[in-house]
mmCIF file with all atom_site columns, C-alpha atoms in Angstrom:
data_model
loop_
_atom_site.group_PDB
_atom_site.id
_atom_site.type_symbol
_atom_site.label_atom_id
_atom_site.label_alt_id
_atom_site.label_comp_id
_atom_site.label_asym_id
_atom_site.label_entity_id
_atom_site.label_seq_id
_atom_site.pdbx_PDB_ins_code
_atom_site.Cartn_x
_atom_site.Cartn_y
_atom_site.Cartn_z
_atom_site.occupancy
_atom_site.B_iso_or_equiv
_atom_site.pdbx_formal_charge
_atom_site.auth_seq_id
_atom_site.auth_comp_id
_atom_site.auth_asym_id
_atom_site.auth_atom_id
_atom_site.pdbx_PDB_model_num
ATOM 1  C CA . UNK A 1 1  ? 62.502 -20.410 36.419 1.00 52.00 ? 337 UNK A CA 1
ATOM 2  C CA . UNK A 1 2  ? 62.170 -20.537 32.123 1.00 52.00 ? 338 UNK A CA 1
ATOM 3  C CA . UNK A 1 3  ? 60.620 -17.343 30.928 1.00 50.00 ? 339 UNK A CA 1
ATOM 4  C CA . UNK A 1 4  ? 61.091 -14.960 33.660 1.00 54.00 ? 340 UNK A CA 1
ATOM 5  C CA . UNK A 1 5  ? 63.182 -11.864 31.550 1.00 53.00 ? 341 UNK A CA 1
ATOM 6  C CA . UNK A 1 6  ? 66.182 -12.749 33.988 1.00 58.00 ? 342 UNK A CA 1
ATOM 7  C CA . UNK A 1 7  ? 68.295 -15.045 31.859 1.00 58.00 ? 343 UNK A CA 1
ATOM 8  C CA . UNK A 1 8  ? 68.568 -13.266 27.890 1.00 60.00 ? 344 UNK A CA 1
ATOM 9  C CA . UNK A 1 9  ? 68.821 -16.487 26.457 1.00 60.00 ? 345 UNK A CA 1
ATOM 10 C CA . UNK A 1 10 ? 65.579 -17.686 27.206 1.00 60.00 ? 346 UNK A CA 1
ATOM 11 C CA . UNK A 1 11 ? 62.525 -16.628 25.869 1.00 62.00 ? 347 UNK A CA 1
ATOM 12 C CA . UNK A 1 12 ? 59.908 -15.085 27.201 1.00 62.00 ? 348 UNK A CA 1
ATOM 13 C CA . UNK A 1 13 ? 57.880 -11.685 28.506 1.00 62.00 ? 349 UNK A CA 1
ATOM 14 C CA . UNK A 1 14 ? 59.875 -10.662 31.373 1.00 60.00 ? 350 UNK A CA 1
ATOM 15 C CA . UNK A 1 15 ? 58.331 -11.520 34.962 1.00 57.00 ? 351 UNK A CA 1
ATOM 16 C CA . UNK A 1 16 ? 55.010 -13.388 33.330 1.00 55.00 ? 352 UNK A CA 1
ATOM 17 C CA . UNK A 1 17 ? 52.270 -14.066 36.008 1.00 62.00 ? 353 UNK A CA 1
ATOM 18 C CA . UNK A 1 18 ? 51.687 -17.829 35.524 1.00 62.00 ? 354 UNK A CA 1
ATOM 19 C CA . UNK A 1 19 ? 48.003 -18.975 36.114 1.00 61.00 ? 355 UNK A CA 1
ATOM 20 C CA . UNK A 1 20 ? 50.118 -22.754 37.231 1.00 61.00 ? 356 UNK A CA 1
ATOM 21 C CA . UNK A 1 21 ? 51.741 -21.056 39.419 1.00 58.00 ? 357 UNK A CA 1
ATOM 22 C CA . UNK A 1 22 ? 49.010 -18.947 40.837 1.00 58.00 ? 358 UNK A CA 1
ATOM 23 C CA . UNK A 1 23 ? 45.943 -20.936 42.103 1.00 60.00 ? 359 UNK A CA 1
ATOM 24 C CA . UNK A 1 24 ? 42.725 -19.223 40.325 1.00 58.00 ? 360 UNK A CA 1
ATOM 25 C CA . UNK A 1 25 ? 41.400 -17.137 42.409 1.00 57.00 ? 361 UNK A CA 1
#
């Protein structure tokens, strides 16, 4: 989980909705 705000040495807007990981709707 890259990206997600929880670890502060990875970049990255904290708890990003990802359209992968979301089917459209």
């Amino acid at each position: 989980m890259a990206g997600t705000g929880e670890d502060p040495g990875r970049p990255g807007p904290p708890a990003a909705p990802s359209p992968a990981a979301a089917p459209p709707a």
